[in-house]
JSON list of C-alpha atoms in Angstrom, two decimals:
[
{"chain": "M", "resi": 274, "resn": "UNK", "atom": "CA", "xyz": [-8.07, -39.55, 139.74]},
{"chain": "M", "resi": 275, "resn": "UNK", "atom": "CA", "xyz": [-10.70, -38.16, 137.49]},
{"chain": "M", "resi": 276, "resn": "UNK", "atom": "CA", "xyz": [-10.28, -34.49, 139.63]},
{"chain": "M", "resi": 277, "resn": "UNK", "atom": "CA", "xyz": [-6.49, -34.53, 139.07]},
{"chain": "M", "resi": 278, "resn": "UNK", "atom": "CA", "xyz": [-7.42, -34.65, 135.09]},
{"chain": "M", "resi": 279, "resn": "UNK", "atom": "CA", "xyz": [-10.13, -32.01, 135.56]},
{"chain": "M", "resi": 280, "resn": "UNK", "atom": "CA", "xyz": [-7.39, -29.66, 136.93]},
{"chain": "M", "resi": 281, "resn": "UNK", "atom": "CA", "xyz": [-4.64, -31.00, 134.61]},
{"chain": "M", "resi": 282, "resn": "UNK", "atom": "CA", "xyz": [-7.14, -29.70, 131.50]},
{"chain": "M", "resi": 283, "resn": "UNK", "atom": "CA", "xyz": [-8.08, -26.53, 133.43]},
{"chain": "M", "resi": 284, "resn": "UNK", "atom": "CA", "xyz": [-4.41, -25.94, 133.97]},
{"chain": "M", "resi": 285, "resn": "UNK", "atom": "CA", "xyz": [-3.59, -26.39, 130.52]},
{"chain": "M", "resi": 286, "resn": "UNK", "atom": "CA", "xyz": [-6.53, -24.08, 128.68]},
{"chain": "M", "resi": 287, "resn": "UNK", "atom": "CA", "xyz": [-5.38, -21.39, 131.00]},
{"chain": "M", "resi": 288, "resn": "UNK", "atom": "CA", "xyz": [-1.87, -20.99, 129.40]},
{"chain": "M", "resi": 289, "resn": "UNK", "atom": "CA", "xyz": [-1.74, -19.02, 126.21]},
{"chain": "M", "resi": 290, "resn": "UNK", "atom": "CA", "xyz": [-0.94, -20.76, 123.10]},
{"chain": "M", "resi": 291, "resn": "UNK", "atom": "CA", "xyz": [-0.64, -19.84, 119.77]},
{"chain": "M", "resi": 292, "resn": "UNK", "atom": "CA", "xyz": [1.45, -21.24, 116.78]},
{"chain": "M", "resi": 293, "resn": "UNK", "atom": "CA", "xyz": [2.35, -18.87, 114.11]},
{"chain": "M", "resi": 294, "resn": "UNK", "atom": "CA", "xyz": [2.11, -20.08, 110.46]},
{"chain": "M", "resi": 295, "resn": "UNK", "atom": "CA", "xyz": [4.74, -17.12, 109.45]},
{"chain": "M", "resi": 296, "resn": "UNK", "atom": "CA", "xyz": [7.70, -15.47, 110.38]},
{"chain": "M", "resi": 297, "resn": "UNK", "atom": "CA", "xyz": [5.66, -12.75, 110.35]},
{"chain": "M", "resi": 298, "resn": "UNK", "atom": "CA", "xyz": [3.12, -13.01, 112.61]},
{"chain": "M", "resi": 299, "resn": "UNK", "atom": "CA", "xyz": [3.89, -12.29, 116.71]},
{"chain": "M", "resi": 300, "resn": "UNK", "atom": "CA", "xyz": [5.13, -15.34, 119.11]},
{"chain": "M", "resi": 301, "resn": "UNK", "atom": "CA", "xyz": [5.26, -12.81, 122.30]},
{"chain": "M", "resi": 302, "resn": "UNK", "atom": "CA", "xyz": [2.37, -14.70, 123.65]},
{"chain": "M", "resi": 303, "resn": "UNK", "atom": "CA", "xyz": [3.89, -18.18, 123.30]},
{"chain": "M", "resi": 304, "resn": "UNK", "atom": "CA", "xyz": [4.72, -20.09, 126.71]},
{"chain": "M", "resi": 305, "resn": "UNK", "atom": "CA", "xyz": [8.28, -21.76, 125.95]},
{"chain": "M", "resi": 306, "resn": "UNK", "atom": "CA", "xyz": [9.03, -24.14, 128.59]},
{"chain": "M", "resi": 307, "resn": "UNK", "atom": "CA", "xyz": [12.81, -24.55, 129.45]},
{"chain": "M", "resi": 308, "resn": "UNK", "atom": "CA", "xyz": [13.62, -28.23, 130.55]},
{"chain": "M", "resi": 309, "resn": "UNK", "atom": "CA", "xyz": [17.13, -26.31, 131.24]},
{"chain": "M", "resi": 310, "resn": "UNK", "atom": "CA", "xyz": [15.70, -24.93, 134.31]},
{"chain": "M", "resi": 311, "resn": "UNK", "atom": "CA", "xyz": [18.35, -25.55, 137.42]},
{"chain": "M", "resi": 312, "resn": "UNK", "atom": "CA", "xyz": [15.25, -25.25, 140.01]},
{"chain": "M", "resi": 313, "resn": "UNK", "atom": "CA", "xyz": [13.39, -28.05, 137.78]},
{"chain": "M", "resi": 314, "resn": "UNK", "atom": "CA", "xyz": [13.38, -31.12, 139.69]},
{"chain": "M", "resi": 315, "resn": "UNK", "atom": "CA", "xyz": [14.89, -34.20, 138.36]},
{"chain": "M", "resi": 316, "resn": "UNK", "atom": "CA", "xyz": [14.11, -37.45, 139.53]},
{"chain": "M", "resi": 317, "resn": "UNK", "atom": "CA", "xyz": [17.78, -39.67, 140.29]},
{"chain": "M", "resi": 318, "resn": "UNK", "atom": "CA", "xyz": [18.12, -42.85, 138.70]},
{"chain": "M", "resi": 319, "resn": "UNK", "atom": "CA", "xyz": [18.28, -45.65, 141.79]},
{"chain": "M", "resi": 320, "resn": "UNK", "atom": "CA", "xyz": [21.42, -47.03, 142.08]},
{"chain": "M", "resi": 321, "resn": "UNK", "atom": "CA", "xyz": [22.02, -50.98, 142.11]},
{"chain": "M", "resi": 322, "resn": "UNK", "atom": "CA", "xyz": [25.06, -51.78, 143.66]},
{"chain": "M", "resi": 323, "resn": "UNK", "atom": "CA", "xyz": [24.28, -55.38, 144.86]},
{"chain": "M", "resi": 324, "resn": "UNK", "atom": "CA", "xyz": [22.42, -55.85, 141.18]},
{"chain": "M", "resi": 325, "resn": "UNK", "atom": "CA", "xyz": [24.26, -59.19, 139.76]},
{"chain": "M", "resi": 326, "resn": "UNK", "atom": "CA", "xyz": [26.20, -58.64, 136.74]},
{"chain": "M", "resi": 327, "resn": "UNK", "atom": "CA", "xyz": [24.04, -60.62, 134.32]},
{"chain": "M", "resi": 328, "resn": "UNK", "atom": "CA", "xyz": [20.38, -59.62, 135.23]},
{"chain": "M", "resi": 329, "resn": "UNK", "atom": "CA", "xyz": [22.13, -55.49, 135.09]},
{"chain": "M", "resi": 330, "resn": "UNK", "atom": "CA", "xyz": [23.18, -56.86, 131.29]},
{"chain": "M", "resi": 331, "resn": "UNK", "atom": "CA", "xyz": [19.44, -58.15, 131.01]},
{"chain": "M", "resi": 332, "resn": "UNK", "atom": "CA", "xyz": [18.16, -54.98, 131.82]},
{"chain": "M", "resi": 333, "resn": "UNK", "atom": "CA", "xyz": [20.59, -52.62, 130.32]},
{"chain": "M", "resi": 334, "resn": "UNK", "atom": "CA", "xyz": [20.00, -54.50, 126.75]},
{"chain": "M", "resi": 335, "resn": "UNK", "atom": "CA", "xyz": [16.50, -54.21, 127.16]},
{"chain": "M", "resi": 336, "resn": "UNK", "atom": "CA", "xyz": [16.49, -50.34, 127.94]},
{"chain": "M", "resi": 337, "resn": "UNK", "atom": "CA", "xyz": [18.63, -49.56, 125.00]},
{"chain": "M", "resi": 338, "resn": "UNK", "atom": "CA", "xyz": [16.11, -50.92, 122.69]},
{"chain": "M", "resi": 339, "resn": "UNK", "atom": "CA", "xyz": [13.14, -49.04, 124.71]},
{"chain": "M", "resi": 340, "resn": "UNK", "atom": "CA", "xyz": [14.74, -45.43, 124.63]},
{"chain": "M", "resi": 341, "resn": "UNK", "atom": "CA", "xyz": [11.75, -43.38, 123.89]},
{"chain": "M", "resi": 342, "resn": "UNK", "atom": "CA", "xyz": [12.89, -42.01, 120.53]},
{"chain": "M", "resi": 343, "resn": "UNK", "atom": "CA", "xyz": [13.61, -44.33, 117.59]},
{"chain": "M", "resi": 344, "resn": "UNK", "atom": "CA", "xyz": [17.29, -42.52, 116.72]},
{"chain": "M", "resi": 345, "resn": "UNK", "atom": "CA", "xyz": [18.74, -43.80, 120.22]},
{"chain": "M", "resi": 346, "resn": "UNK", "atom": "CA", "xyz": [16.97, -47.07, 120.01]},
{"chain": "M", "resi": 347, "resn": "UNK", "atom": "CA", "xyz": [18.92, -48.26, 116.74]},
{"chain": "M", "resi": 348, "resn": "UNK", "atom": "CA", "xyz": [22.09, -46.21, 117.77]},
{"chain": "M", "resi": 349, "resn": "UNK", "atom": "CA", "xyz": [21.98, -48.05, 121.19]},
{"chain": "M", "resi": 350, "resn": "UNK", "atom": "CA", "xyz": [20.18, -51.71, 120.98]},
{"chain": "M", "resi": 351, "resn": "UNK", "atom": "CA", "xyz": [22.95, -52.16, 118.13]},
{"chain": "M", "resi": 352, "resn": "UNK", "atom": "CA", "xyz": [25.63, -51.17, 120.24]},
{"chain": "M", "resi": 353, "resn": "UNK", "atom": "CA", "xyz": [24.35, -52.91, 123.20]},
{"chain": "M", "resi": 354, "resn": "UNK", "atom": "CA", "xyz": [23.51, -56.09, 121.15]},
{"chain": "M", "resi": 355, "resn": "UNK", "atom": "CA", "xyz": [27.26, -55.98, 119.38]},
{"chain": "M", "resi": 356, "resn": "UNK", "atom": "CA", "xyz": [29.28, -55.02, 122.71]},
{"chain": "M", "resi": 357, "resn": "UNK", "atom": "CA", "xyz": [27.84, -55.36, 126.10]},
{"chain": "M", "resi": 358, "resn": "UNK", "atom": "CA", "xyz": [27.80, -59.21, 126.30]},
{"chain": "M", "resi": 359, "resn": "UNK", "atom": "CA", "xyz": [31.68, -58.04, 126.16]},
{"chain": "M", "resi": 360, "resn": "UNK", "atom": "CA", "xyz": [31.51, -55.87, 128.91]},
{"chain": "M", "resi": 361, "resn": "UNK", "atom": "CA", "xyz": [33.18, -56.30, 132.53]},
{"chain": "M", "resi": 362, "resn": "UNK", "atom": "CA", "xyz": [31.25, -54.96, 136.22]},
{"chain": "M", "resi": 363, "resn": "UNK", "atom": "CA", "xyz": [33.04, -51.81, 135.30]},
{"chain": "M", "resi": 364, "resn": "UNK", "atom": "CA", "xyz": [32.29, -51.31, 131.72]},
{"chain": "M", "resi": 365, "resn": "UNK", "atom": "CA", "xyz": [28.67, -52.02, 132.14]},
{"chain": "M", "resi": 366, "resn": "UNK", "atom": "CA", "xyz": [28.61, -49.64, 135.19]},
{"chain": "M", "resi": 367, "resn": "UNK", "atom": "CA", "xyz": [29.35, -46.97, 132.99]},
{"chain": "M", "resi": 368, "resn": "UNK", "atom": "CA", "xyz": [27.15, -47.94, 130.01]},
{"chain": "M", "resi": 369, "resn": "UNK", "atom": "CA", "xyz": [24.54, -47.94, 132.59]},
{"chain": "M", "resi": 370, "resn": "UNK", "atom": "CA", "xyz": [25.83, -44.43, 134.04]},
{"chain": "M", "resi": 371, "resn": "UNK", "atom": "CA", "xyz": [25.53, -43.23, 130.70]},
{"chain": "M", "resi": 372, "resn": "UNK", "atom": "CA", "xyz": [22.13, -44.35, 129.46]},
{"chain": "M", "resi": 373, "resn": "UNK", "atom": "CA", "xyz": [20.15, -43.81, 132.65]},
{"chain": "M", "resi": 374, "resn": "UNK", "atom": "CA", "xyz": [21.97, -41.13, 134.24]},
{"chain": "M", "resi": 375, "resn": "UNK", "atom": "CA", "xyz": [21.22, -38.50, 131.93]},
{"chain": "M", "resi": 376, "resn": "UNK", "atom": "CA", "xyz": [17.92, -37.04, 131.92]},
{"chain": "M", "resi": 377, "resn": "UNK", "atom": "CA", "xyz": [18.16, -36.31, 128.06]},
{"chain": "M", "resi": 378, "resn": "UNK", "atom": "CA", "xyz": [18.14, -38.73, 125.25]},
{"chain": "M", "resi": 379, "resn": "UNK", "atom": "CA", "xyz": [18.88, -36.30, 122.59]},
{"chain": "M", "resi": 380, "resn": "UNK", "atom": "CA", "xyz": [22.34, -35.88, 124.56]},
{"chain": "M", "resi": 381, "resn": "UNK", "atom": "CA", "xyz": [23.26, -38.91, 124.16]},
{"chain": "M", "resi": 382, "resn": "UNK", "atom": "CA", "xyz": [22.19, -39.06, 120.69]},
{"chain": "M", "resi": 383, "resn": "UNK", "atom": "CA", "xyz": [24.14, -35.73, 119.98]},
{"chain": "M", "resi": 384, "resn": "UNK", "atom": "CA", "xyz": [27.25, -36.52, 122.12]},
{"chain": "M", "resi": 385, "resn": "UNK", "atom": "CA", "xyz": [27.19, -39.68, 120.07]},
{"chain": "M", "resi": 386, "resn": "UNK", "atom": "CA", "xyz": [26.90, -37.92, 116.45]},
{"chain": "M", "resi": 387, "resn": "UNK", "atom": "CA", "xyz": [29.21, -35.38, 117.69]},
{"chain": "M", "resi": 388, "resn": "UNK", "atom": "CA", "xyz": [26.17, -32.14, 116.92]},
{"chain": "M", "resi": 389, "resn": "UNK", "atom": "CA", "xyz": [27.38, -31.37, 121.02]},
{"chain": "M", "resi": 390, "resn": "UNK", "atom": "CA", "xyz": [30.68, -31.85, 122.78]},
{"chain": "M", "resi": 391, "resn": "UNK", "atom": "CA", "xyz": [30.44, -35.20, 125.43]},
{"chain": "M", "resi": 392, "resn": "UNK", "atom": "CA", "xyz": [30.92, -33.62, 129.11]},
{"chain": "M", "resi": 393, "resn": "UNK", "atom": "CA", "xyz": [33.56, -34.63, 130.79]},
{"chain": "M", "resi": 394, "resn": "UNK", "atom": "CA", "xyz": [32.05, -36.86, 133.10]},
{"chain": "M", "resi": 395, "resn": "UNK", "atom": "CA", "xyz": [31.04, -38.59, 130.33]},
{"chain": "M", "resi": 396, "resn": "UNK", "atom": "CA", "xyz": [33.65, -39.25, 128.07]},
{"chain": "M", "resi": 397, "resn": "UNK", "atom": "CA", "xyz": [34.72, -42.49, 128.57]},
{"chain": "M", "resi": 398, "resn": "UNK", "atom": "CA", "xyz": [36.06, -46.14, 127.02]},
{"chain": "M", "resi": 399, "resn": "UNK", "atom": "CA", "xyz": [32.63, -46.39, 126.74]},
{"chain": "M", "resi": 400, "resn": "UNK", "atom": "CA", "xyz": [31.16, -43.57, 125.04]},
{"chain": "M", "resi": 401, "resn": "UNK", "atom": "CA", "xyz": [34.72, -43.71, 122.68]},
{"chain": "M", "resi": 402, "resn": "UNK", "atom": "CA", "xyz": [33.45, -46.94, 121.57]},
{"chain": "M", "resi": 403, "resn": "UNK", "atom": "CA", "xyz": [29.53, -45.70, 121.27]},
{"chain": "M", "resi": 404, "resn": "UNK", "atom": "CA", "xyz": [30.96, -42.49, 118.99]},
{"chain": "M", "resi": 405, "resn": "UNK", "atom": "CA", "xyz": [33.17, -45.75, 116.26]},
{"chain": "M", "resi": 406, "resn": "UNK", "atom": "CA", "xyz": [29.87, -47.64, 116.71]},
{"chain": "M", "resi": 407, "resn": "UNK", "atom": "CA", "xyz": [27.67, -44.78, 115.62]},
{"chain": "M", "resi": 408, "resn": "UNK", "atom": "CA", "xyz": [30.21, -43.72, 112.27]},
{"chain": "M", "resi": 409, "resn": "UNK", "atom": "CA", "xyz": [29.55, -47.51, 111.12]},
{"chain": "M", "resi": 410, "resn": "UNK", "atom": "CA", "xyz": [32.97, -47.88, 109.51]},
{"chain": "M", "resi": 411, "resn": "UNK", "atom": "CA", "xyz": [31.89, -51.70, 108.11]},
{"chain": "M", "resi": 412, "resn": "UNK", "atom": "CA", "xyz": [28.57, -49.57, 106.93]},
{"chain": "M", "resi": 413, "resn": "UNK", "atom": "CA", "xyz": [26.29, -52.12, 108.31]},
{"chain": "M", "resi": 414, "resn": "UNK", "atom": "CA", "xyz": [22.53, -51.11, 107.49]},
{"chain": "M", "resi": 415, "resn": "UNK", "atom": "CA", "xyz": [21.03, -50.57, 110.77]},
{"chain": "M", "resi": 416, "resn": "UNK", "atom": "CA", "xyz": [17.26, -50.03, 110.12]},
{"chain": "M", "resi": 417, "resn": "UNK", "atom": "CA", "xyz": [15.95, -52.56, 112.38]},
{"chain": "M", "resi": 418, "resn": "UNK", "atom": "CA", "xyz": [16.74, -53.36, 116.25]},
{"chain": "M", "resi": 419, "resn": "UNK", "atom": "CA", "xyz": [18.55, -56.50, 116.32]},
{"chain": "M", "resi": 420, "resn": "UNK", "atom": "CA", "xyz": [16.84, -59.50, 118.08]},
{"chain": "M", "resi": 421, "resn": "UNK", "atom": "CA", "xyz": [16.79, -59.71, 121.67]},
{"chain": "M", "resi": 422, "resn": "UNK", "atom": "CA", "xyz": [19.54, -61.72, 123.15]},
{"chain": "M", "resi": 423, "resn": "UNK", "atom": "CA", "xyz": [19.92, -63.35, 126.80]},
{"chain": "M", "resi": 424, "resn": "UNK", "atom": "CA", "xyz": [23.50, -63.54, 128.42]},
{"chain": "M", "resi": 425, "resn": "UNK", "atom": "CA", "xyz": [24.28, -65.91, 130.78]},
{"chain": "M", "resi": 426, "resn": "UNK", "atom": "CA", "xyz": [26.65, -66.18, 133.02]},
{"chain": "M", "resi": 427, "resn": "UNK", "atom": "CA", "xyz": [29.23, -69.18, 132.94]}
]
């Protein structure tokens, strides 16, 4: 382990980095990384199909509250917490489409807000209902996840 790290920190002081503090001052040395890269590989989500309908509610609840950046996990624990226990094999097969199969959070986030048109793939009942939940027509103050919740089956 410890020579992986000793190349990761060699790799890293060998790319040129600078951060300009004005407008002014010359970026042609940065490194910009593009995440939009096609040839950048992208790990697939594993698929679940035999994954019972309550323990995929279990864990799609619990990774819309653990989203990686705090703007998706109020946007979706809230709508998770207020809709999913509502949610048939088919509903919850496309929340879970939509919140693991893209490799971006801030799409979501900005398909949600409408900042970036939804692909097509993804515009469905359930990212219809995700754009009402995110304009918060009752204007409910969502500053806090809600509380976790366990569905069970009946």
């Amino acid at each position: 382990m410890l020579p992986q790290l000793l190349r990761c920190r060699n790799l890293v002081r060998s790319v040129p980095w600078r951060r300009c503090a004005s407008e002014s001052s010359s970026t042609k040395d940065d490194v910009i990384v593009d995440f939009e890269d096609p040839d950048l590989p992208l790990p697939e989500y594993p698929k679940r199909p035999d994954e019972p309908l309550a323990k995929r509610k279990q864990r799609l609840l619990y990774q819309s509250r653990k989203r990686g950046m705090l703007e998706n996990d109020l946007l979706l624990s809230t709508f998770a917490h207020k809709y999913l226990k509502n949610f048939d094999a088919k509903q919850t097969a496309i929340y879970d489409e939509l919140i693991n199969g893209v490799s971006n959070d801030w799409d979501i986030y900005y398909w949600a807000t409408g900042v970036k048109p939804t692909p097509e793939q993804y515009e469905t009942e359930i990212m219809k209902l995700l754009k009402q939940h995110v304009k918060n027509a009752e204007k409910i103050t969502r500053l806090r996840q809600p509380e976790l919740t366990y569905y069970r089956q009946n």
